[in-house]
Amino acid sequence: AAQVAKLADRGDLPGRKVAGAWKFSRAEIHHWIEERLGVSDEAQLAQMEDVLQETAPPGEGDDISVVEMLPVEAVAVPLEARTRAKVITAMADLAEGTGLLWDARKLADAVRAREDMQPTALDNGVALLHPRRPLPAILGEAFLALGITATGIPFGGRGGQMTDIFFLICSVSDRGHLRTLARISRLISDSELLTQLRAAPDAQTAHDLIRAKEEEIT
């Protein structure tokens, strides 16, 4: 709590004081995180993750694990898609194949609407696909999917860069989504991991690479 207050006092964390106590808006924190994706270093991202964990209500402060949320069957290497529209559809279908998603079309439509509003493609060639708000009604639980295309495709990145690594974040709550987003951000801040993922020959190898990296930062 002291760390959170310190960040807010410095203006590094969006919030407002009410009766002497800091209050934080989910929407503002969400925007704060997304603004820092791809531009923060590992230490800053670790601090971001700590803030979210410290501010979690009782019972929701357990560590987030990307590899535990990512079933091997939800990893596609390569992901067979060469356009933005095909990537979104293919990722939703991949997620549905786990049995944890019950309506791939609804999820794809929600992801497409989010991308139309503001692309999630980052400068490092990674996109973090997700709906604007969690869709718990069509999910058995929170989980992730990962697709790596054989070549980069235009995906709306601000610098016009190509994108070839796609995470799909399927969350059942706003807070869970924010914490998952922060955790993935720490992983993808490692350019060596991204190089290794791009060279991975199959889904199991990609999954193992993520596991090894996550063990390093835990």
Short mmCIF file of C-alpha atoms in Angstrom, two decimals:
data_model
loop_
_atom_site.label_atom_id
_atom_site.label_comp_id
_atom_site.label_asym_id
_atom_site.label_seq_id
_atom_site.Cartn_x
_atom_site.Cartn_y
_atom_site.Cartn_z
CA ALA A 1 0.00 0.00 0.00
CA ALA A 2 2.87 2.37 0.79
CA GLN A 3 4.34 1.78 -2.70
CA VAL A 4 0.99 2.52 -4.34
CA ALA A 5 0.57 5.75 -2.36
CA LYS A 6 4.12 6.81 -3.25
CA LEU A 7 3.48 6.30 -6.97
CA ALA A 8 0.20 8.22 -6.76
CA ASP A 9 1.80 11.07 -4.79
CA ARG A 10 4.47 11.42 -7.52
CA GLY A 11 1.83 11.45 -10.23
CA ASP A 12 3.13 8.16 -11.66
CA LEU A 13 -0.17 6.40 -10.98
CA PRO A 14 -3.57 7.88 -11.92
CA GLY A 15 -5.83 8.38 -8.92
CA ARG A 16 -7.50 10.94 -6.69
CA LYS A 17 -7.55 11.50 -2.95
CA VAL A 18 -10.85 11.18 -1.14
CA ALA A 19 -10.86 11.95 2.59
CA GLY A 20 -7.10 11.53 2.66
CA ALA A 21 -7.10 8.11 0.94
CA TRP A 22 -6.16 7.35 -2.67
CA LYS A 23 -8.95 6.01 -4.90
CA PHE A 24 -8.31 4.44 -8.31
CA SER A 25 -10.57 4.04 -11.32
CA ARG A 26 -10.37 0.74 -13.23
CA ALA A 27 -10.74 2.60 -16.52
CA GLU A 28 -7.89 4.99 -15.68
CA ILE A 29 -5.62 2.16 -14.50
CA HIS A 30 -6.44 0.18 -17.67
CA HIS A 31 -5.50 3.15 -19.85
CA TRP A 32 -2.36 3.74 -17.76
CA ILE A 33 -1.22 0.16 -18.33
CA GLU A 34 -1.95 0.13 -22.06
CA GLU A 35 -0.08 3.43 -22.54
CA ARG A 36 3.00 1.82 -21.05
CA LEU A 37 2.94 -1.41 -23.03
CA GLY A 38 5.96 -1.61 -25.27
CA VAL A 39 7.60 1.50 -23.81
CA SER A 40 8.34 0.42 -20.23
CA ASP A 41 11.35 -1.59 -19.17
CA GLU A 42 11.15 -4.81 -17.14
CA ALA A 43 11.63 -3.04 -13.81
CA GLN A 44 8.79 -0.61 -14.52
CA LEU A 45 6.52 -3.45 -15.60
CA ALA A 46 7.37 -5.42 -12.45
CA GLN A 47 6.43 -2.36 -10.40
CA MET A 48 3.18 -2.08 -12.35
CA GLU A 49 2.38 -5.71 -11.57
CA ASP A 50 3.14 -5.16 -7.87
CA VAL A 51 0.77 -2.19 -7.78
CA LEU A 52 -2.07 -4.26 -9.21
CA GLN A 53 -1.39 -7.09 -6.76
CA GLU A 54 -1.23 -4.73 -3.77
CA THR A 55 -4.53 -3.09 -4.70
CA ALA A 56 -6.35 -6.38 -5.30
CA PRO A 57 -9.17 -7.17 -2.87
CA PRO A 58 -8.84 -10.14 -0.47
CA GLY A 59 -8.76 -13.44 -2.34
CA GLU A 60 -7.76 -11.85 -5.66
CA GLY A 61 -4.10 -11.15 -4.96
CA ASP A 62 -2.67 -14.51 -5.99
CA ASP A 63 0.09 -14.47 -8.59
CA ILE A 64 -0.94 -14.52 -12.25
CA SER A 65 0.79 -17.18 -14.34
CA VAL A 66 0.74 -16.84 -18.11
CA VAL A 67 1.88 -20.40 -18.71
CA GLU A 68 -0.83 -21.79 -16.43
CA MET A 69 -3.46 -19.74 -18.25
CA LEU A 70 -2.16 -20.84 -21.67
CA PRO A 71 -3.16 -24.42 -22.60
CA VAL A 72 -0.82 -26.01 -25.13
CA GLU A 73 -3.85 -26.69 -27.32
CA ALA A 74 -4.45 -22.92 -27.41
CA VAL A 75 -1.05 -22.32 -29.06
CA ALA A 76 -0.81 -22.28 -32.86
CA VAL A 77 2.63 -22.43 -34.51
CA PRO A 78 2.23 -21.38 -37.20
CA LEU A 79 -1.08 -19.57 -37.08
CA GLU A 80 -2.58 -19.93 -40.55
CA ALA A 81 -3.67 -16.35 -41.25
CA ARG A 82 -2.37 -13.60 -43.50
CA THR A 83 -4.77 -10.73 -42.86
CA ARG A 84 -6.02 -8.86 -39.81
CA ALA A 85 -9.53 -10.28 -40.19
CA LYS A 86 -8.27 -13.84 -40.57
CA VAL A 87 -6.02 -13.51 -37.51
CA ILE A 88 -8.93 -12.44 -35.31
CA THR A 89 -11.17 -15.26 -36.58
CA ALA A 90 -8.39 -17.85 -36.31
CA MET A 91 -7.52 -16.81 -32.76
CA ALA A 92 -11.14 -17.00 -31.64
CA ASP A 93 -11.48 -20.45 -33.24
CA LEU A 94 -8.25 -21.53 -31.52
CA ALA A 95 -9.65 -20.41 -28.18
CA GLU A 96 -12.94 -22.20 -28.82
CA GLY A 97 -11.03 -25.43 -29.42
CA THR A 98 -10.06 -25.54 -25.74
CA GLY A 99 -13.68 -26.01 -24.69
CA LEU A 100 -13.37 -22.94 -22.44
CA LEU A 101 -14.99 -20.56 -24.95
CA TRP A 102 -18.56 -21.18 -26.04
CA ASP A 103 -19.08 -18.55 -28.74
CA ALA A 104 -16.11 -17.88 -31.00
CA ARG A 105 -18.08 -15.55 -33.25
CA LYS A 106 -19.18 -13.30 -30.39
CA LEU A 107 -15.62 -13.09 -29.10
CA ALA A 108 -14.23 -12.37 -32.57
CA ASP A 109 -16.77 -9.58 -33.06
CA ALA A 110 -15.84 -8.05 -29.70
CA VAL A 111 -12.11 -8.25 -30.45
CA ARG A 112 -12.66 -6.72 -33.89
CA ALA A 113 -14.61 -3.83 -32.35
CA ARG A 114 -11.78 -3.25 -29.86
CA GLU A 115 -9.18 -3.25 -32.64
CA ASP A 116 -11.28 -0.81 -34.68
CA MET A 117 -11.35 1.52 -31.67
CA GLN A 118 -7.61 1.32 -30.98
CA PRO A 119 -5.20 -1.31 -32.38
CA THR A 120 -3.38 -3.42 -29.80
CA ALA A 121 -0.32 -4.01 -32.01
CA LEU A 122 2.93 -2.95 -30.33
CA ASP A 123 6.21 -1.79 -31.83
CA ASN A 124 7.87 -5.14 -31.03
CA GLY A 125 5.60 -7.07 -33.39
CA VAL A 126 3.24 -8.38 -30.69
CA ALA A 127 -0.50 -7.74 -30.48
CA LEU A 128 -2.54 -8.30 -27.31
CA LEU A 129 -6.03 -9.08 -28.59
CA HIS A 130 -8.95 -8.68 -26.21
CA PRO A 131 -12.51 -7.36 -26.08
CA ARG A 132 -13.12 -3.91 -24.65
CA ARG A 133 -14.72 -5.55 -21.59
CA PRO A 134 -14.48 -9.14 -20.30
CA LEU A 135 -17.11 -11.59 -21.57
CA PRO A 136 -17.64 -14.00 -18.62
CA ALA A 137 -20.97 -15.25 -20.01
CA ILE A 138 -19.20 -17.13 -22.83
CA LEU A 139 -16.14 -18.31 -20.92
CA GLY A 140 -15.66 -21.31 -18.64
CA GLU A 141 -12.68 -19.57 -17.00
CA ALA A 142 -10.01 -17.00 -17.74
CA PHE A 143 -7.38 -18.24 -20.18
CA LEU A 144 -5.03 -17.23 -22.99
CA ALA A 145 -4.37 -18.26 -26.57
CA LEU A 146 -1.22 -17.62 -28.60
CA GLY A 147 -0.70 -17.60 -32.34
CA ILE A 148 2.54 -16.98 -34.24
CA THR A 149 2.24 -16.34 -37.96
CA ALA A 150 4.93 -17.46 -40.41
CA THR A 151 5.37 -13.86 -41.60
CA GLY A 152 4.41 -10.48 -40.23
CA ILE A 153 1.16 -8.88 -41.29
CA PRO A 154 -0.14 -5.28 -41.08
CA PHE A 155 -2.17 -5.04 -37.88
CA GLY A 156 -2.60 -1.33 -37.29
CA GLY A 157 0.53 -0.60 -35.27
CA ARG A 158 1.27 3.08 -34.76
CA GLY A 159 4.64 2.88 -36.50
CA GLY A 160 3.38 0.78 -39.39
CA GLN A 161 5.41 -2.21 -38.19
CA MET A 162 4.40 -5.77 -39.05
CA THR A 163 2.93 -8.06 -36.39
CA ASP A 164 3.49 -11.82 -36.08
CA ILE A 165 2.91 -12.76 -32.42
CA PHE A 166 -0.68 -12.64 -31.19
CA PHE A 167 -1.90 -13.18 -27.64
CA LEU A 168 -5.65 -13.44 -27.09
CA ILE A 169 -6.67 -12.50 -23.55
CA CYS A 170 -9.94 -14.10 -22.43
CA SER A 171 -10.80 -12.60 -19.05
CA VAL A 172 -13.80 -12.96 -16.77
CA SER A 173 -13.22 -9.75 -14.76
CA ASP A 174 -11.73 -6.29 -15.30
CA ARG A 175 -9.17 -6.71 -12.53
CA GLY A 176 -8.12 -10.13 -13.78
CA HIS A 177 -7.71 -8.66 -17.25
CA LEU A 178 -5.49 -5.83 -16.01
CA ARG A 179 -3.27 -8.18 -14.03
CA THR A 180 -2.98 -10.59 -16.96
CA LEU A 181 -2.11 -7.71 -19.27
CA ALA A 182 0.63 -6.57 -16.89
CA ARG A 183 2.06 -10.08 -16.60
CA ILE A 184 2.19 -10.64 -20.36
CA SER A 185 3.79 -7.23 -20.76
CA ARG A 186 6.71 -8.31 -18.57
CA LEU A 187 7.26 -11.37 -20.73
CA ILE A 188 7.14 -9.60 -24.06
CA SER A 189 9.50 -6.86 -22.90
CA ASP A 190 12.25 -9.47 -23.41
CA SER A 191 13.37 -9.23 -27.04
CA GLU A 192 15.29 -12.50 -26.74
CA LEU A 193 12.12 -14.37 -25.81
CA LEU A 194 10.34 -12.89 -28.83
CA THR A 195 13.18 -14.00 -31.10
CA GLN A 196 12.98 -17.51 -29.65
CA LEU A 197 9.20 -17.64 -30.07
CA ARG A 198 9.50 -16.63 -33.71
CA ALA A 199 11.93 -19.49 -34.26
CA ALA A 200 9.87 -22.06 -32.33
CA PRO A 201 9.08 -25.08 -34.55
CA ASP A 202 5.88 -26.07 -32.74
CA ALA A 203 3.36 -25.20 -30.05
CA GLN A 204 5.02 -27.22 -27.30
CA THR A 205 8.35 -25.47 -27.83
CA ALA A 206 6.69 -22.05 -27.68
CA HIS A 207 4.88 -23.07 -24.49
CA ASP A 208 8.14 -24.31 -22.92
CA LEU A 209 9.89 -21.04 -23.79
CA ILE A 210 7.20 -19.04 -22.03
CA ARG A 211 7.38 -21.33 -19.01
CA ALA A 212 11.17 -20.92 -18.75
CA LYS A 213 10.97 -17.12 -19.03
CA GLU A 214 8.18 -16.87 -16.49
CA GLU A 215 10.18 -18.93 -14.00
CA GLU A 216 12.99 -16.37 -14.37
CA ILE A 217 10.82 -13.39 -13.48
CA THR A 218 8.74 -15.00 -10.72
#
